[in-house]
Amino acid sequence: MYTIKLFLIIAPLVISSRTDQDYTSLDSISPEPKSRFAMLDDVKILANGLLQLGHGLKDFVHKTKGQINDIFQKLNIFDQSFYDLSLQTNEIKEEEKELRRATSKLQVKNEEVKNMSLELDSKLESLLEEKILLQQKVRYLEDQLTDLIKNQPQIQEYLEVTSLKTLVEQQDNSIKDLLQIVEEQYRQLNQQQSQIKEIENQLRRTGIKESTEISLSSKPRAPRTTPSFHSNETKNVEHDDIPADCTIIYNQGKHTSGIYSIRPSNSQVFNVYCDVKSGSSWTLIQHRIDGSQNFNETWENYKYGFGRLDGEFWLGLEKIYSIVMQSNYILRIELEDWKDKYYTEYSFHLGDHETNYTLHLAEIPGNGPKAFPEHKDLMFSTWDHKAKGHFNCPESNSGGWWYHDVCGENNLNGKYNKPKAKAKPERKEGICWKSQDGRLYSIKATKMLIHPSDSENSE
């Protein structure tokens, strides 16, 4: 590059000096040989300059070519680096996608762990509640075991009890077989009755009424049943010659207290204890006398009954409901403490299982302390079936009962205390009855009886 610039500077000077010599030769006549030699020198100088220029250009081309090669090498290196960077970028993007997927999975697992933690917490709470219940049952069993050890029966009495138990089981099986036969006959009678009704409807539509009476007079009819409870509308009825309650048994001339079979409306046959009192017979639905029967039972047992009719027992909410739905009934509660005896009576209505056997009472005069709140709906609860608002009453007080606003005011199905409980907490846990004046009675024996209100009854 430097050579080219030098040539561009020298060439004009040479040309200008040659021009000046030509002009000078016009003015002054010089010899011809001198001008020729001058021209040759100029040509040599020019050729020399051109040769140097060519060498310079050649060197320049070589240098430029080397620089271009260097640039291409650097460009190749750059391309390779760029390609490597693009590969690394793609790898980083793939890793980023993997990380995002892993993050999503971790978030899902985190939610699952949270849900499992909540489930474990709820299960832990339920286990704690079950633990408390089991501890209460263990304490109760320990008390029962202590009582059994103190009052251990003789071997002969045990053998008699075993034989009686075997006999009762055999009779129970026989009764079950008879019940199945009776149910089948009853079902067939219902089918015949429905067929008769269809024939009656068809004949009524055709207008042949007299022929209907003649054709149906020879056919058997199933007994009509009462569909549901209606106040002052339905009366006690009999089914298949089996009385509906103890009142009918008494009216048939059986005036002795004892165990009898009854069949209320829309119900199966079952046994009850009829307690005869001054010209009438009451159906006994609960009896406590000596603490031989555990009353801290489940909802199912309170629903269908437990115990022995000739000892301590609970008849069963379903059986009680099947009796009282036939008519209006009176509830009589007989109490005995360690000093006196009392009784109190209520007119009442009992709901079915869908209402938790809700009890609604109205007072009838008696000589006992009044504890049940009147004109309120009281729902039945047990430790494994708590009605709304009863919280832990069945657990803290033991036994199933119609609890109301305050736990421990009255409970005839509580733990049997013997001898008399002196401390107030013990009285609340046992069979207790709180009067309206605030006095809490510790009860020794109880009876709960029912009787139709349209029949005469007295003390």
Coordinates of C-alpha atoms in Angstrom, one line a residue, residues 54-264:
G54 CA 4.5 -4.6 -9.1
H55 CA 6.6 -6.1 -6.4
G56 CA 4.8 -4.0 -3.9
L57 CA 1.4 -5.1 -5.3
K58 CA 2.5 -8.7 -5.2
D59 CA 3.6 -8.4 -1.6
F60 CA 0.3 -6.6 -0.9
V61 CA -1.7 -9.4 -2.5
H62 CA 0.2 -12.1 -0.6
K63 CA -0.4 -10.2 2.7
T64 CA -4.0 -9.6 1.8
K65 CA -4.5 -13.3 1.0
G66 CA -2.9 -14.3 4.3
Q67 CA -5.1 -11.9 6.1
I68 CA -8.2 -13.2 4.3
N69 CA -7.2 -16.8 5.2
D70 CA -6.8 -15.7 8.8
I71 CA -10.2 -14.1 8.7
F72 CA -11.8 -17.3 7.2
Q73 CA -10.1 -19.4 9.9
K74 CA -11.5 -17.1 12.5
L75 CA -14.9 -17.2 10.8
N76 CA -14.8 -21.0 10.8
I77 CA -13.8 -21.0 14.5
F78 CA -16.6 -18.5 15.2
D79 CA -19.1 -20.7 13.2
Q80 CA -18.0 -23.8 15.2
S81 CA -18.3 -21.9 18.4
F82 CA -21.7 -20.6 17.4
Y83 CA -22.8 -24.1 16.5
D84 CA -21.5 -25.5 19.8
L85 CA -23.3 -22.6 21.6
S86 CA -26.6 -23.5 19.8
L87 CA -26.2 -27.1 20.8
Q88 CA -25.6 -26.1 24.4
T89 CA -28.6 -23.8 24.2
N90 CA -30.8 -26.6 23.0
E91 CA -29.5 -28.9 25.7
I92 CA -30.2 -26.1 28.3
K93 CA -33.8 -25.7 26.9
E94 CA -34.4 -29.5 27.1
E95 CA -33.1 -29.5 30.7
E96 CA -35.3 -26.5 31.5
K97 CA -38.3 -28.5 30.1
E98 CA -37.3 -31.5 32.2
L99 CA -37.0 -29.2 35.3
R100 CA -40.5 -27.8 34.6
R101 CA -42.0 -31.2 34.3
A102 CA -40.2 -32.4 37.5
T103 CA -41.5 -29.2 39.2
S104 CA -45.1 -30.0 38.1
K105 CA -44.7 -33.5 39.4
L106 CA -43.3 -32.3 42.7
Q107 CA -46.2 -29.8 43.1
V108 CA -48.7 -32.6 42.4
K109 CA -46.9 -34.9 45.0
N110 CA -46.9 -32.0 47.4
E111 CA -50.7 -31.6 47.1
E112 CA -51.0 -35.4 47.6
V113 CA -48.8 -35.2 50.7
K114 CA -50.9 -32.4 52.0
N115 CA -54.1 -34.4 51.5
M116 CA -52.6 -37.4 53.1
S117 CA -51.5 -35.3 56.0
L118 CA -55.1 -34.0 56.4
E119 CA -56.5 -37.5 56.2
L120 CA -54.0 -38.7 58.8
D121 CA -54.9 -35.9 61.1
S122 CA -58.6 -36.8 60.8
K123 CA -57.9 -40.5 61.3
L124 CA -55.7 -39.6 64.3
E125 CA -58.6 -37.6 65.8
S126 CA -61.0 -40.5 65.2
L127 CA -58.4 -42.9 66.8
L128 CA -58.1 -40.6 69.8
E129 CA -61.9 -40.6 70.2
E130 CA -62.0 -44.4 69.9
K131 CA -59.2 -44.6 72.4
I132 CA -61.3 -42.5 74.9
L133 CA -64.3 -44.8 74.2
L134 CA -62.2 -47.9 74.7
Q135 CA -60.8 -46.5 78.0
Q136 CA -64.3 -45.9 79.2
K137 CA -65.4 -49.4 78.2
V138 CA -62.4 -50.8 79.9
R139 CA -63.2 -48.9 83.1
Y140 CA -66.8 -50.2 82.9
L141 CA -65.6 -53.8 82.3
E142 CA -63.2 -53.5 85.3
D143 CA -66.1 -52.3 87.4
Q144 CA -68.3 -55.2 86.2
L145 CA -65.5 -57.7 86.8
T146 CA -65.0 -56.3 90.3
D147 CA -68.7 -56.7 90.9
L148 CA -68.6 -60.3 89.5
I149 CA -65.7 -61.2 91.8
K150 CA -67.5 -59.8 94.8
N151 CA -70.7 -61.5 93.9
Q152 CA -69.4 -64.7 92.3
P153 CA -72.3 -67.2 91.9
Q154 CA -72.2 -70.7 93.1
I155 CA -71.5 -73.6 90.7
Q156 CA -75.0 -75.0 90.9
E157 CA -76.5 -71.6 90.1
Y158 CA -74.2 -71.3 87.1
L159 CA -75.3 -74.7 85.8
E160 CA -79.0 -73.7 86.3
V161 CA -78.3 -70.5 84.4
T162 CA -76.6 -72.4 81.6
S163 CA -79.5 -74.8 81.2
L164 CA -82.0 -72.0 81.3
K165 CA -80.0 -70.2 78.6
T166 CA -80.0 -73.3 76.4
L167 CA -83.7 -73.7 76.9
V168 CA -84.4 -70.1 76.0
E169 CA -82.2 -70.4 72.9
Q170 CA -84.2 -73.4 71.7
Q171 CA -87.5 -71.6 72.4
D172 CA -86.1 -68.6 70.5
N173 CA -85.3 -70.7 67.5
S174 CA -88.7 -72.3 67.5
I175 CA -90.3 -68.9 67.8
K176 CA -88.2 -67.6 64.8
D177 CA -89.4 -70.6 62.7
L178 CA -93.0 -69.9 63.7
L179 CA -92.6 -66.2 62.8
Q180 CA -91.3 -67.1 59.3
I181 CA -94.3 -69.3 58.8
V182 CA -96.7 -66.6 60.0
E183 CA -95.0 -64.0 57.8
E184 CA -95.4 -66.2 54.7
Q185 CA -99.1 -66.7 55.5
Y186 CA -99.5 -63.0 56.1
R187 CA -97.8 -62.2 52.8
Q188 CA -100.1 -64.6 51.0
L189 CA -103.2 -63.1 52.7
N190 CA -102.0 -59.6 51.6
Q191 CA -101.7 -60.8 48.0
Q192 CA -105.2 -62.3 48.1
Q193 CA -106.5 -59.0 49.6
S194 CA -104.9 -57.0 46.8
Q195 CA -106.4 -59.4 44.2
I196 CA -109.8 -59.0 45.8
K197 CA -109.5 -55.2 45.7
E198 CA -108.6 -55.3 42.0
I199 CA -111.7 -57.5 41.3
E200 CA -113.9 -55.1 43.4
N201 CA -112.6 -52.1 41.4
Q202 CA -113.2 -53.8 38.1
L203 CA -116.7 -54.8 39.1
R204 CA -117.5 -51.3 40.4
R205 CA -116.4 -49.9 37.0
T206 CA -118.8 -52.2 35.2
G207 CA -121.6 -51.3 37.7
I208 CA -122.3 -54.9 38.9
K209 CA -122.3 -54.2 42.7
E210 CA -124.6 -57.0 43.9
S211 CA -122.7 -59.7 42.1
T212 CA -119.5 -58.3 43.7
E213 CA -120.9 -58.9 47.2
I214 CA -122.0 -62.4 46.4
S215 CA -118.7 -63.4 44.7
L216 CA -116.5 -62.0 47.5
S217 CA -118.5 -63.3 50.5
S218 CA -116.9 -66.7 50.3
K219 CA -113.3 -65.5 49.9
P220 CA -111.0 -65.0 53.0
R221 CA -109.9 -61.5 53.9
A222 CA -106.6 -60.5 55.4
P223 CA -106.8 -58.4 58.6
R224 CA -106.7 -54.7 57.9
T225 CA -103.7 -52.9 59.4
T226 CA -103.3 -49.4 60.6
P227 CA -100.8 -47.5 58.3
S228 CA -99.6 -44.9 60.7
F229 CA -100.2 -43.1 64.0
H230 CA -103.2 -40.7 64.1
S231 CA -104.3 -39.1 67.3
N232 CA -107.6 -40.4 68.7
E233 CA -108.4 -42.2 65.4
T234 CA -107.0 -45.8 65.7
K235 CA -107.7 -48.3 68.5
N236 CA -105.8 -51.4 69.6
V237 CA -106.5 -54.4 67.3
E238 CA -105.6 -58.0 67.2
H239 CA -103.9 -59.9 64.4
D240 CA -104.1 -63.7 63.9
D241 CA -105.6 -64.1 67.4
I242 CA -102.5 -62.6 68.9
P243 CA -103.2 -59.5 71.1
A244 CA -101.8 -56.1 70.2
D245 CA -100.7 -55.2 73.8
C246 CA -101.0 -56.1 77.4
T247 CA -104.4 -54.3 77.8
I248 CA -106.1 -56.7 75.4
I249 CA -104.4 -59.6 77.2
Y250 CA -105.9 -58.4 80.5
N251 CA -109.3 -58.0 78.9
Q252 CA -109.1 -61.6 77.7
G253 CA -109.1 -62.6 81.4
K254 CA -105.3 -63.0 82.0
H255 CA -104.8 -61.0 85.2
T256 CA -101.4 -62.3 86.2
S257 CA -98.1 -60.4 85.6
G258 CA -95.7 -62.2 83.4
I259 CA -94.3 -62.7 79.9
Y260 CA -96.8 -62.8 77.0
S261 CA -96.6 -62.6 73.2
I262 CA -98.1 -59.6 71.4
R263 CA -98.3 -58.5 67.8
P264 CA -98.9 -54.7 67.3

